[in-house]
Coordinates of C-alpha atoms and ligand atoms in Angstrom, one line a residue:
M14 CA -13.3 84.9 210.2
V15 CA -14.3 88.5 209.4
K16 CA -18.0 89.0 209.2
N17 CA -19.6 89.6 205.9
E18 CA -20.8 93.2 206.6
E19 CA -17.5 94.0 207.8
L20 CA -15.6 92.3 205.0
M21 CA -17.1 95.0 202.2
E22 CA -15.8 98.0 204.2
K23 CA -12.5 96.5 205.2
I24 CA -11.7 95.8 201.5
V25 CA -12.6 99.3 200.3
S26 CA -10.5 100.6 203.4
L27 CA -7.7 98.5 202.1
C28 CA -7.9 99.5 198.5
K29 CA -7.6 102.7 199.5
R30 CA -4.9 102.9 201.9
R31 CA -2.6 101.0 200.0
G32 CA -3.3 102.5 196.5
F33 CA -5.7 99.8 194.6
I34 CA -8.8 101.6 194.0
Y35 CA -10.0 105.0 195.0
Q36 CA -13.4 106.7 195.1
G37 CA -14.0 108.6 191.4
S38 CA -13.4 112.3 191.7
E39 CA -12.8 111.9 195.6
I40 CA -11.7 115.5 196.5
Y41 CA -15.1 116.7 195.0
G42 CA -17.1 114.3 197.1
G43 CA -16.9 111.8 194.6
L44 CA -19.3 110.7 191.6
A45 CA -21.6 107.9 192.4
G46 CA -20.5 104.6 190.6
M47 CA -17.0 105.4 189.4
W48 CA -13.8 104.1 190.7
D49 CA -10.3 105.1 190.2
Y50 CA -7.4 102.6 190.2
G51 CA -4.1 103.2 191.8
P52 CA -0.7 101.7 190.6
L53 CA -1.5 98.3 192.7
G54 CA -4.9 98.0 191.4
L55 CA -3.7 98.7 187.8
E56 CA -0.8 95.8 188.4
L57 CA -3.6 93.4 189.5
K58 CA -6.2 94.3 186.9
D59 CA -3.4 93.8 184.1
N60 CA -2.2 90.4 185.5
I61 CA -6.0 89.6 185.2
K62 CA -6.3 90.7 181.9
N63 CA -2.9 88.8 180.5
I64 CA -3.8 85.7 181.9
W65 CA -7.3 86.0 179.8
W66 CA -5.7 87.1 176.5
N67 CA -3.2 84.3 177.2
R68 CA -5.8 81.4 177.8
F69 CA -8.6 83.0 175.0
V70 CA -6.3 84.2 172.3
R71 CA -2.4 83.8 172.6
G72 CA -3.0 80.1 173.6
R73 CA -5.3 79.1 170.7
N74 CA -5.1 79.5 166.9
D75 CA -8.9 80.8 166.4
M76 CA -9.0 83.9 168.2
Y77 CA -8.8 87.5 166.9
R78 CA -8.1 90.6 169.4
F79 CA -10.0 93.2 168.8
D80 CA -10.3 97.0 170.2
A81 CA -13.5 99.0 168.8
A82 CA -14.1 102.6 169.5
I83 CA -16.0 103.5 172.5
L84 CA -18.5 105.8 170.5
M85 CA -20.4 104.2 167.7
N86 CA -22.9 105.3 164.9
Q87 CA -26.1 105.3 166.5
K88 CA -27.6 103.0 164.3
T89 CA -25.6 100.3 166.0
W90 CA -27.8 100.6 169.3
E91 CA -31.1 100.7 167.0
A92 CA -30.1 97.2 165.5
S93 CA -28.9 95.8 168.7
G94 CA -32.0 96.5 170.5
H95 CA -30.5 98.8 173.1
A96 CA -32.0 102.1 171.8
A97 CA -35.4 100.7 172.5
G98 CA -34.9 98.0 175.2
F99 CA -31.9 98.6 177.6
A100 CA -33.8 99.7 180.6
D101 CA -34.5 99.5 184.0
P102 CA -37.8 99.7 185.7
L103 CA -37.4 103.0 187.7
V104 CA -39.7 104.2 190.4
E105 CA -39.4 107.6 192.5
C106 CA -40.8 107.9 195.9
K107 CA -43.6 110.7 196.0
K108 CA -42.4 112.0 199.4
C109 CA -38.8 111.9 199.3
Q110 CA -38.0 111.9 195.7
H111 CA -35.4 108.8 195.7
R112 CA -35.4 106.7 193.0
F113 CA -35.0 103.1 193.0
R114 CA -34.9 99.9 190.5
L115 CA -38.1 98.5 191.2
D116 CA -36.9 94.9 190.5
Q117 CA -34.2 95.4 193.5
L118 CA -36.7 96.4 195.8
E119 CA -38.0 94.1 198.7
D120 CA -41.1 95.8 199.1
P121 CA -42.2 97.4 195.6
K122 CA -45.2 99.4 197.4
K123 CA -42.9 101.2 200.0
C124 CA -40.0 103.1 199.9
P125 CA -37.0 101.8 201.7
D126 CA -35.6 105.2 202.8
C127 CA -39.0 107.0 203.8
G128 CA -41.7 104.4 203.7
G129 CA -43.6 106.7 201.0
S130 CA -45.5 105.3 197.9
F131 CA -44.3 105.4 194.6
G132 CA -45.3 107.1 191.3
E133 CA -45.9 105.4 187.7
V134 CA -43.3 102.8 186.8
R135 CA -41.0 104.3 184.1
Q136 CA -38.6 102.4 181.8
F137 CA -35.0 104.3 182.1
N138 CA -32.7 103.5 179.0
M139 CA -29.4 102.8 180.9
M140 CA -27.3 104.2 178.2
F141 CA -25.1 107.3 178.5
K142 CA -26.0 109.9 175.8
T143 CA -23.6 112.5 174.2
H144 CA -23.4 114.4 170.6
V145 CA -20.7 113.8 168.3
G146 CA -19.5 116.8 166.7
A147 CA -20.0 120.5 167.0
V148 CA -24.1 120.5 166.4
E149 CA -26.4 118.7 168.8
D150 CA -29.1 117.5 167.1
A151 CA -31.0 114.0 166.7
T152 CA -28.7 112.8 164.1
S153 CA -25.1 113.9 165.9
I154 CA -26.6 111.7 168.9
S155 CA -24.1 108.8 169.8
Y156 CA -24.1 106.9 173.2
L157 CA -21.0 105.5 175.2
R158 CA -21.2 101.8 174.7
P159 CA -23.1 99.7 177.3
E160 CA -21.3 96.7 176.2
T161 CA -17.8 95.7 174.3
A162 CA -19.9 93.1 172.0
Q163 CA -21.2 95.0 169.5
G164 CA -17.9 96.7 168.4
M165 CA -16.8 93.3 167.3
F166 CA -20.2 92.4 165.4
V167 CA -20.0 95.6 163.1
N168 CA -16.4 94.2 162.6
F169 CA -17.4 90.7 161.6
K170 CA -17.0 91.3 158.2
N171 CA -13.4 93.2 158.4
I172 CA -12.1 90.7 160.1
M173 CA -13.4 88.0 157.5
D174 CA -12.2 90.0 154.6
S175 CA -8.4 90.6 156.3
F176 CA -7.8 87.0 157.8
H177 CA -10.3 85.1 155.7
P178 CA -11.2 82.7 158.8
N179 CA -12.8 79.4 158.6
L180 CA -15.6 78.9 161.2
P181 CA -15.3 78.3 163.9
F182 CA -13.6 81.4 164.9
G183 CA -13.9 84.1 167.7
M184 CA -13.1 87.9 168.3
A185 CA -12.0 88.9 171.8
Q186 CA -12.2 92.4 173.1
I187 CA -11.0 94.1 176.4
G188 CA -12.5 97.4 177.1
K189 CA -14.5 99.8 179.2
A190 CA -18.5 99.6 179.1
F191 CA -20.7 102.3 180.5
R192 CA -24.2 102.2 182.2
N193 CA -26.2 104.6 183.9
E194 CA -27.2 102.3 186.6
I195 CA -30.2 103.6 188.6
A196 CA -28.6 102.2 191.8
P197 CA -24.9 101.6 191.7
R198 CA -23.7 99.9 194.8
D199 CA -21.4 97.2 196.5
F200 CA -18.0 98.8 195.7
L201 CA -16.8 97.5 192.2
F202 CA -19.8 95.1 191.6
R203 CA -22.4 97.5 190.2
S204 CA -20.6 100.7 188.7
R205 CA -21.4 103.1 186.0
E206 CA -18.0 102.6 184.3
F207 CA -16.6 99.3 183.9
E208 CA -14.3 97.0 181.8
Q209 CA -15.8 94.0 180.0
M210 CA -13.4 90.9 178.8
E211 CA -15.8 89.7 176.0
I212 CA -15.4 87.0 173.3
E213 CA -17.8 86.5 170.3
Y214 CA -17.3 83.1 168.9
F215 CA -19.0 82.4 165.5
I216 CA -20.1 79.0 164.6
K217 CA -22.0 77.2 161.7
P218 CA -26.0 77.4 162.4
P219 CA -27.5 74.5 163.2
K220 CA -28.9 72.4 160.1
D221 CA -32.3 72.4 162.0
A222 CA -33.8 72.0 165.6
S223 CA -32.7 68.9 166.7
D224 CA -28.9 69.6 165.6
L225 CA -27.3 70.4 168.9
G226 CA -23.6 71.0 167.6
W227 CA -23.7 74.5 169.1
Q228 CA -23.7 72.6 172.5
R229 CA -20.5 71.3 172.4
H230 CA -18.9 75.0 171.6
F231 CA -21.0 76.2 174.7
D232 CA -19.9 73.4 176.7
H233 CA -16.0 74.1 175.7
L234 CA -16.5 77.8 176.2
K235 CA -18.0 77.2 179.8
D236 CA -15.1 74.8 180.6
E237 CA -12.4 77.5 179.4
M238 CA -14.4 80.3 181.7
K239 CA -13.8 77.6 184.7
A240 CA -10.1 77.1 183.5
F241 CA -9.6 80.9 183.6
M242 CA -11.2 81.4 187.1
A243 CA -8.9 78.6 188.5
D244 CA -6.0 80.3 186.5
I245 CA -6.6 83.8 188.4
G246 CA -7.1 81.8 191.7
L247 CA -10.7 82.1 192.6
D248 CA -11.8 79.3 195.2
S249 CA -14.2 77.1 193.1
N250 CA -16.4 76.4 196.0
K251 CA -17.6 79.8 195.5
V252 CA -18.4 79.8 191.9
H253 CA -22.0 78.3 191.0
E254 CA -23.3 77.7 187.6
L255 CA -26.9 79.0 187.0
E256 CA -29.0 78.0 183.9
V257 CA -31.0 80.8 183.1
S258 CA -34.7 80.0 182.8
D259 CA -36.5 81.0 179.6
G260 CA -38.2 84.1 181.1
E261 CA -35.0 85.8 182.6
R262 CA -32.8 85.5 179.8
A263 CA -31.9 88.5 177.5
H264 CA -33.8 88.8 174.4
Y265 CA -31.3 87.8 172.1
S266 CA -30.4 84.5 173.9
K267 CA -31.3 80.9 173.3
R268 CA -29.4 79.7 176.2
T269 CA -27.6 81.4 179.1
V270 CA -25.3 80.2 181.7
D271 CA -24.6 82.6 184.5
F272 CA -21.5 82.1 187.0
E273 CA -22.5 83.4 190.1
F274 CA -20.1 83.9 193.2
D275 CA -20.4 84.0 196.7
F276 CA -19.5 88.1 197.5
P277 CA -19.8 89.3 200.8
F278 CA -23.0 90.7 200.0
G279 CA -24.8 87.4 198.8
K280 CA -24.4 85.0 195.5
K281 CA -24.4 87.3 192.9
E282 CA -23.6 87.4 189.0
L283 CA -19.8 87.5 188.3
Y284 CA -19.7 86.1 184.5
G285 CA -22.3 85.2 181.5
L286 CA -21.9 82.8 178.8
A287 CA -24.9 83.1 176.3
Y288 CA -26.0 81.4 173.0
R289 CA -26.7 84.7 171.2
T290 CA -27.6 82.7 167.7
D291 CA -27.5 85.0 164.5
F292 CA -29.6 87.6 166.1
D293 CA -27.0 90.4 166.3
L294 CA -25.2 89.7 162.8
K295 CA -28.6 89.7 160.9
K296 CA -29.9 92.9 162.6
H297 CA -26.9 94.7 161.8
S298 CA -27.1 93.2 158.2
E299 CA -30.6 94.5 158.0
F300 CA -30.0 98.0 159.5
S301 CA -26.6 98.6 157.2
K302 CA -27.7 97.1 154.3
V303 CA -24.1 95.2 154.3
D304 CA -24.0 91.3 153.8
L305 CA -22.7 89.7 156.8
S306 CA -23.0 86.3 155.7
Y307 CA -20.1 83.7 155.3
Y308 CA -19.8 81.3 152.5
D309 CA -18.8 77.8 153.5
E310 CA -16.6 76.4 150.9
E311 CA -16.8 72.7 151.9
T312 CA -20.7 72.9 151.8
K313 CA -21.0 75.6 149.2
E314 CA -23.6 77.3 151.1
R315 CA -23.9 80.7 152.4
F316 CA -25.3 81.7 155.9
I317 CA -25.0 84.1 159.0
P318 CA -23.2 82.6 161.4
H319 CA -24.4 81.9 164.9
V320 CA -22.5 83.0 168.0
I321 CA -21.4 82.1 171.9
E322 CA -20.7 85.2 173.9
P323 CA -18.4 84.3 177.1
S324 CA -18.8 87.7 178.8
F325 CA -16.5 88.8 182.0
G326 CA -16.9 91.7 184.1
L327 CA -13.5 92.8 185.0
D328 CA -14.0 94.9 188.0
R329 CA -16.3 92.3 189.2
T330 CA -13.4 90.1 188.9
V331 CA -11.1 92.2 190.9
L332 CA -13.8 92.5 193.8
A333 CA -14.2 88.6 193.8
I334 CA -10.6 88.1 193.8
L335 CA -10.0 90.7 196.5
S336 CA -12.8 89.4 198.7
D337 CA -11.7 85.8 198.4
A338 CA -8.0 87.0 199.2
Y339 CA -8.9 89.2 202.3
T340 CA -7.6 87.2 205.4
E341 CA -6.9 88.1 209.0
D342 CA -4.8 86.1 211.3
E343 CA -2.4 86.2 214.0
L344 CA 1.3 85.6 213.3
G345 CA 3.9 85.8 216.1
G346 CA 1.4 87.0 218.7
E347 CA 0.2 90.1 216.4
K348 CA -3.0 90.1 214.4
R349 CA -2.3 90.8 210.7
I350 CA -4.1 91.5 207.5
Y351 CA -3.3 89.9 204.1
L352 CA -4.3 89.3 201.0
K353 CA -3.9 85.6 199.8
L354 CA -3.4 86.3 196.4
S355 CA -2.2 83.8 193.9
P356 CA 1.2 84.6 193.0
A357 CA 0.0 84.8 189.2
I358 CA -2.1 88.0 189.7
A359 CA -0.2 89.7 192.7
P360 CA 1.0 93.1 192.2
Y361 CA 4.4 92.0 193.3
K362 CA 5.8 89.0 193.3
V363 CA 8.8 89.7 195.6
A364 CA 10.0 92.3 197.7
V365 CA 13.7 93.1 198.6
F366 CA 14.8 94.5 202.1
P367 CA 17.9 95.5 203.7
L368 CA 17.7 94.1 207.5
L369 CA 18.5 97.5 208.6
K370 CA 18.5 100.9 206.7
N371 CA 21.3 102.6 208.2
K372 CA 24.0 100.2 207.4
P373 CA 25.3 100.9 204.3
Q374 CA 26.6 97.4 203.1
L375 CA 23.4 95.9 203.8
V376 CA 21.7 98.4 201.8
E377 CA 24.2 98.5 199.0
K378 CA 24.0 94.4 198.8
A379 CA 20.1 94.6 199.0
K380 CA 19.7 96.8 196.0
E381 CA 22.4 94.7 194.1
I382 CA 20.2 92.0 194.7
F383 CA 17.1 93.8 193.9
K384 CA 18.5 94.9 190.4
M385 CA 19.5 91.0 189.7
I386 CA 16.0 90.0 190.6
K387 CA 14.3 92.8 188.8
K388 CA 16.2 91.9 185.4
E389 CA 14.1 88.6 185.7
I390 CA 10.9 89.4 187.7
P391 CA 10.1 92.9 186.7
A392 CA 7.1 92.8 189.4
A393 CA 9.7 93.3 192.2
T394 CA 9.9 96.4 194.6
F395 CA 12.3 97.5 196.9
D396 CA 11.5 98.7 200.6
D397 CA 13.9 100.0 203.5
N398 CA 11.4 102.2 205.2
G399 CA 10.5 101.5 208.8
N400 CA 11.5 98.2 211.0
I401 CA 11.3 94.8 209.0
G402 CA 8.4 93.9 210.7
K403 CA 6.3 96.9 209.5
R404 CA 7.7 96.2 206.0
Y405 CA 6.4 92.5 206.2
R406 CA 3.3 94.0 207.2
R407 CA 3.0 96.3 204.5
Q408 CA 3.8 93.5 201.8
D409 CA 1.5 91.1 203.6
E410 CA -1.4 93.7 203.2
I411 CA -0.5 94.1 199.3
G412 CA -0.4 90.4 198.8
T413 CA 3.3 89.8 197.9
P414 CA 4.1 86.3 198.1
Y415 CA 7.8 86.6 198.9
C416 CA 10.0 89.0 200.9
V417 CA 14.0 88.7 200.4
T418 CA 15.9 90.2 203.2
V419 CA 19.4 90.8 203.3
D420 CA 21.2 90.3 206.5
F421 CA 24.8 90.4 208.0
E422 CA 25.1 86.5 207.2
T423 CA 24.2 87.4 203.6
I424 CA 27.8 90.0 203.6
E425 CA 29.8 88.5 205.9
K426 CA 29.5 85.0 205.4
G427 CA 28.0 84.9 202.0
S428 CA 25.3 82.6 203.4
G429 CA 22.5 83.5 200.9
V430 CA 19.4 85.6 201.9
T431 CA 16.3 84.9 203.9
V432 CA 13.3 84.3 201.8
R433 CA 9.8 84.7 203.8
D434 CA 6.7 83.3 202.7
R435 CA 3.7 85.5 202.9
D436 CA 1.3 83.0 204.2
S437 CA 3.1 80.8 206.6
G438 CA 5.4 83.8 207.6
K439 CA 8.4 81.0 207.7
Q440 CA 11.8 82.1 206.7
E441 CA 14.2 80.0 204.9
R442 CA 17.7 80.6 203.8
I443 CA 18.6 80.5 199.9
A444 CA 21.7 80.9 198.2
E445 CA 21.9 84.0 195.9
S446 CA 22.4 81.9 192.8
D447 CA 19.5 79.9 193.4
L448 CA 17.1 82.9 194.4
I449 CA 15.8 83.7 191.1
N450 CA 14.7 80.1 190.4
Y451 CA 13.4 79.6 194.0
I452 CA 10.9 82.5 193.5
K453 CA 10.2 81.7 190.0
I454 CA 9.2 78.0 190.8
A455 CA 7.5 79.3 193.8
N456 CA 5.5 81.8 191.8
Ligands
GAP513 N1 -22.6 91.4 176.0 C1 -23.1 90.9 177.3 C2 -23.3 91.5 178.3 O1 -22.8 92.8 178.4 P1 -24.1 91.5 180.9 O2 -24.8 90.3 181.6 O3 -25.1 92.8 181.0 O4 -24.2 90.9 179.5 C3 -21.6 91.0 181.1 O5 -22.8 92.1 181.3 C4 -21.0 91.4 182.3 O6 -20.6 92.4 182.9 C5 -21.5 90.8 183.9 O7 -21.5 89.3 184.0 C6 -20.8 91.9 184.8 O8 -19.4 90.9 185.0 C7 -20.4 92.8 184.3 N2 -21.5 94.0 184.6 C8 -22.3 94.3 184.1 N3 -22.8 95.4 184.6 C9 -22.0 95.9 185.2 C10 -22.0 97.0 186.1 N4 -22.9 97.8 186.5 N5 -20.4 97.1 187.0 C11 -19.8 96.2 186.8 N6 -19.7 95.2 186.0 C12 -20.8 95.2 185.3

């Protein structure tokens, strides 16, 4: 077992060493709260995104994919409440001038860095401000969006007009969000630029206070969120549901359930599910003066739909996956590190090697087999660097579930290749004609 304090350091180091994730602007000393994804991190992230699209959009008939612009008319953020209220309480130490988020301090009266006292609490708006166009005045202000959600609310009418869907239906989007966090920390957990995967699921409003029809949709989406976590291989024992109490909920929400995850630094929020009622559509209707109501052909009634919002942080998902998958053990008397990734999200599903690099017959045959596999399983890689033991270790470290080795028996006896299982290290001999099926079924 790796100790929790060490685990984060080990994950960050593996991510850099093996091309998953790097510190943003690293050669200039970095930029706090920014992370850059390398080739393997991108593969991992794309696999997660695809599983999400499959479960929440492609696998159903009531969801519309969306991709709104990051910069939006500043009125969006007035309507949503972000311009006035998307703020965290900030305190500054009078002695060392270090700044902290008040609600994250163990002792709200004493600076954790130097023991000094704090000045007045200020509300710090977390939206990044910019100007659109050549003139920098109040009318040209815009913000990098702090959530993808608003891009969907302001396009609700466009989807209605283009597709005429009946309620209930949803809009789904994956995209960047930006928050000028006072204290970015814990690697990908709290960063200033991150990706969200969000759904706005529009439903009929309740007839009266006793109408709890929305609960059915809420529970269904909650189950789907759990199913998604299982799809990507997250250990369900590390996921906990938290019913967010009245005082703790965001201003727009009537019910919120957070999914928390046992990260190495403690149990923290991974995803949220909120019943946002008609708050957003009503506000955008009011501020834009555009009618965002829905006409129900069946009941001949016109109303503003209510909305349930499952919200997923993609980078937090990557961190949860990595901290869950990071494993150290001993294999054949040697210590090793491996990522126990579900094959569904592993950057490579299979790696192909010639047993020896300096035997042209082996290399040629291995390349031929690699080409055959790659056609059917594009997430395949070829490696002939170093000795075979080192190649296994390299693939273990990036979570490749299977390694295929071409040896002398392959070419001399035609007796197939060896396939090594990442977790057990066990090898099996498989006929060339069965190889693709074997890997596909195992994956
Ligand atoms: N539209 C609702 C919304 O944005 P949120 O709880 O503020 O709600 C949703 O954010 C999710 O976005 C969080 O559950 C988390 O996964 C992710 N998230 C929020 N702030 C983040 C940050 N600073 N860094 C990384 N992920 C973050």
